[in-house]
Coordinates of C-alpha atoms in Angstrom, one line a residue:
M1 CA 104.0 122.9 85.6
K2 CA 101.3 124.9 87.3
L3 CA 98.7 123.0 89.3
D4 CA 95.6 124.1 90.8
H5 CA 95.4 125.6 94.2
G6 CA 98.5 127.8 93.7
Y7 CA 101.2 124.9 93.5
F8 CA 103.8 124.3 91.0
L9 CA 105.4 121.0 89.9
L10 CA 109.0 121.4 89.4
I11 CA 110.8 118.8 87.4
N12 CA 114.4 118.6 87.4
L13 CA 115.8 116.1 84.8
G14 CA 119.2 115.8 86.5
M15 CA 121.7 114.0 84.0
G16 CA 119.0 112.7 81.9
A17 CA 115.7 111.2 81.9
E18 CA 112.7 109.8 80.0
L19 CA 109.6 111.9 80.6
L20 CA 106.7 110.0 78.6
H21 CA 103.1 110.7 77.8
F22 CA 100.5 108.2 78.4
K23 CA 96.9 107.5 77.4
P24 CA 94.0 106.1 79.5
N25 CA 94.3 102.4 80.4
Q26 CA 97.7 102.4 78.8
K27 CA 100.3 100.1 80.4
L28 CA 103.1 102.2 82.3
P29 CA 106.7 101.6 81.6
E30 CA 108.2 99.2 84.5
K31 CA 111.2 101.5 85.2
A32 CA 109.1 104.7 85.9
Q33 CA 110.1 106.2 89.2
F34 CA 107.1 108.9 89.1
N35 CA 103.9 109.1 87.4
L36 CA 101.2 111.6 87.4
T37 CA 97.7 111.2 86.3
F38 CA 95.1 113.7 85.2
S39 CA 91.4 114.2 85.8
D40 CA 91.0 112.8 82.0
K41 CA 93.2 109.6 83.0
T42 CA 96.0 110.9 80.7
G43 CA 99.3 111.6 82.5
F44 CA 103.0 111.2 82.2
T45 CA 105.8 109.2 83.7
I46 CA 109.4 109.8 84.6
H47 CA 112.3 107.5 84.7
F48 CA 115.4 109.4 86.0
W49 CA 118.8 108.3 84.9
W50 CA 120.9 110.2 87.5
F51 CA 120.2 112.9 89.9
G52 CA 116.5 114.2 89.0
Y53 CA 113.8 115.2 91.2
V54 CA 110.2 116.2 91.3
H55 CA 109.3 118.9 94.0
L56 CA 105.7 120.3 94.7
V57 CA 106.3 124.1 95.5
S58 CA 103.9 126.7 96.4
E59 CA 103.6 129.9 94.3
K60 CA 105.0 131.9 97.3
D61 CA 108.0 129.7 97.7
L62 CA 108.9 129.3 94.1
S63 CA 111.3 132.2 93.9
K64 CA 113.2 130.8 96.8
H65 CA 113.6 127.2 95.4
K66 CA 117.1 126.0 94.5
M67 CA 115.9 125.1 90.9
T68 CA 114.0 128.2 90.0
G69 CA 115.4 130.8 92.4
Q70 CA 118.3 131.8 90.4
L71 CA 117.4 129.9 87.0
G72 CA 118.7 132.1 84.2
K73 CA 116.8 132.7 80.9
S74 CA 116.4 129.8 78.7
A75 CA 118.7 130.2 75.6
T76 CA 115.8 129.3 73.2
D77 CA 113.4 131.9 75.0
T78 CA 112.2 134.7 72.8
T79 CA 113.5 137.3 75.5
F80 CA 116.9 135.8 75.0
T81 CA 118.0 138.6 72.7
L82 CA 121.6 139.7 71.5
D83 CA 121.4 142.6 73.8
Y84 CA 120.3 140.6 76.7
F85 CA 123.1 138.3 76.2
K86 CA 125.7 141.1 75.7
E87 CA 124.6 142.5 78.8
L88 CA 124.9 139.3 80.8
L89 CA 128.5 139.1 79.7
T90 CA 129.4 142.5 81.0
H91 CA 131.8 142.2 84.2
K92 CA 132.0 138.5 83.8
K93 CA 135.5 137.4 83.9
T94 CA 135.2 133.6 84.1
G95 CA 135.9 131.2 81.3
I96 CA 133.5 131.2 78.4
K97 CA 132.5 127.3 78.8
T98 CA 132.2 127.8 82.6
F99 CA 129.8 130.7 82.0
L100 CA 127.7 128.9 79.8
L101 CA 127.4 126.0 81.9
D102 CA 126.4 127.8 84.8
Q103 CA 122.4 127.6 84.9
K104 CA 122.1 130.9 86.6
N105 CA 123.6 132.5 83.8
V106 CA 121.8 130.6 80.8
A107 CA 119.5 127.9 81.4
G108 CA 119.3 124.7 79.0
I109 CA 123.0 124.5 77.4
G110 CA 124.4 121.2 78.4
N111 CA 128.0 120.1 77.8
V112 CA 126.9 117.8 75.0
Y113 CA 126.1 121.2 72.8
I114 CA 128.7 123.5 74.2
Q115 CA 131.2 121.7 71.9
D116 CA 129.9 122.8 68.8
I117 CA 128.6 126.2 69.9
L118 CA 132.1 127.1 70.8
F119 CA 133.7 125.7 67.5
K120 CA 131.0 127.7 65.4
A121 CA 132.2 130.8 67.3
R122 CA 135.6 130.1 67.0
L123 CA 136.2 130.2 70.7
H124 CA 138.6 128.2 73.1
P125 CA 136.6 127.1 75.9
N126 CA 139.1 128.6 78.6
R127 CA 138.6 132.1 76.8
K128 CA 137.7 134.7 79.4
T129 CA 134.5 136.5 78.9
S130 CA 135.9 139.7 79.9
T131 CA 138.2 139.5 76.8
L132 CA 135.4 138.8 74.0
T133 CA 135.0 141.3 71.3
E134 CA 131.5 142.8 70.3
K135 CA 131.7 140.5 67.4
E136 CA 132.8 137.5 69.2
K137 CA 129.8 138.0 71.6
A138 CA 127.3 138.2 68.8
D139 CA 128.9 135.2 67.1
L140 CA 128.5 133.2 70.1
Y141 CA 124.9 134.1 70.7
H142 CA 124.1 133.0 67.0
A143 CA 126.1 129.7 67.5
I144 CA 123.8 129.2 70.5
R145 CA 120.6 129.6 68.9
E146 CA 121.7 127.7 65.9
V147 CA 123.0 124.8 67.6
L148 CA 120.2 124.4 70.1
N149 CA 117.3 125.1 67.2
R150 CA 119.1 122.5 65.1
S151 CA 118.5 119.8 68.0
I152 CA 115.0 120.9 68.7
K153 CA 114.3 120.6 64.9
L154 CA 115.8 116.9 65.0
K155 CA 113.8 116.3 68.3
G156 CA 117.0 115.8 70.6
L157 CA 119.7 113.2 70.9
A158 CA 119.6 110.1 69.4
Y159 CA 119.7 108.2 72.8
E160 CA 116.8 110.4 74.0
M161 CA 112.9 110.2 73.3
D162 CA 110.6 113.1 73.2
F163 CA 107.2 113.3 75.4
Y164 CA 105.5 111.0 72.7
G165 CA 108.3 108.3 72.8
E166 CA 109.8 109.3 69.5
K167 CA 113.5 108.8 69.3
G168 CA 115.7 111.8 68.6
K169 CA 117.5 112.3 65.4
F170 CA 120.6 114.2 66.5
T171 CA 123.2 111.6 65.9
A172 CA 126.8 111.7 66.2
D173 CA 127.1 112.4 62.6
E174 CA 125.4 115.8 63.4
F175 CA 128.4 116.9 65.7
L176 CA 131.2 119.2 64.1
V177 CA 133.8 118.5 66.5
G178 CA 132.2 117.3 69.6
Y179 CA 133.1 113.9 70.7
K180 CA 135.0 113.4 67.3
Q181 CA 138.8 113.4 69.0
G182 CA 141.4 112.4 66.1
K183 CA 138.8 113.5 63.5
S184 CA 139.3 116.3 60.8
C185 CA 138.2 119.5 61.6
P186 CA 135.4 120.3 59.0
Q187 CA 136.9 123.8 58.5
C188 CA 140.6 123.2 58.2
K189 CA 141.0 119.6 58.5
T190 CA 143.4 119.6 61.4
P191 CA 142.9 116.9 64.0
V192 CA 140.1 117.4 66.7
E193 CA 141.7 117.3 70.2
K194 CA 140.1 116.4 73.5
I195 CA 141.1 118.5 76.4
R196 CA 140.1 119.1 79.9
T197 CA 138.4 122.3 81.1
G198 CA 137.7 122.3 84.8
S199 CA 135.8 119.0 85.5
T200 CA 134.5 118.6 82.1
A201 CA 136.2 117.5 78.8
S202 CA 136.1 119.7 75.7
Y203 CA 136.7 118.9 72.1
I204 CA 138.0 121.6 70.2
C205 CA 139.9 122.5 66.9
P206 CA 143.5 123.7 68.1
K207 CA 144.0 125.8 64.9
C208 CA 140.2 127.2 64.7
Q209 CA 139.9 127.8 68.4
K210 CA 143.2 129.3 69.9
E211 CA 143.7 130.2 73.5
K212 CA 144.1 133.9 73.6

């Protein structure tokens, strides 16, 4: 958020937070750890769940800050094109899930959405980025955009709230394979499996997402 006098307010929501707008004279949430009031008496509060923070940074230090200095483009940005994504994958040799979770590569993709992104692209989370074909890169790109845009349309996960306090509508029923261990794959009816990929859990269809 750009402020006057050449400063920026950087907000990292960590593992989750409630960032809520308030009107003049409105009672503020008791659990709020941060509140900002504008000149018109409106503002917003933040209640961090885990690991979040707010930093005030000058414009000259913006490119050096740990949050913004090496942050990749948002996957929903208009400049995040297929050609840009393909170029991003060039010379990368890590697992595809590790690549997507690294905010230096792509910003804004959390573990909760990666499950269905990889399922839609028919990719195993441990698949190396260097082995992807041009078609697989395109399929992955379109899966990213489709899953994230679907979540935005539904205003986020059911346990989240938007800026004005409205609950998200992305419920457990919206997931295809994510968090559905033992349930049938919507494509081939094979039971969904839960596996470990690095330090995170992944939900896959072992038939549709074979590890090559």
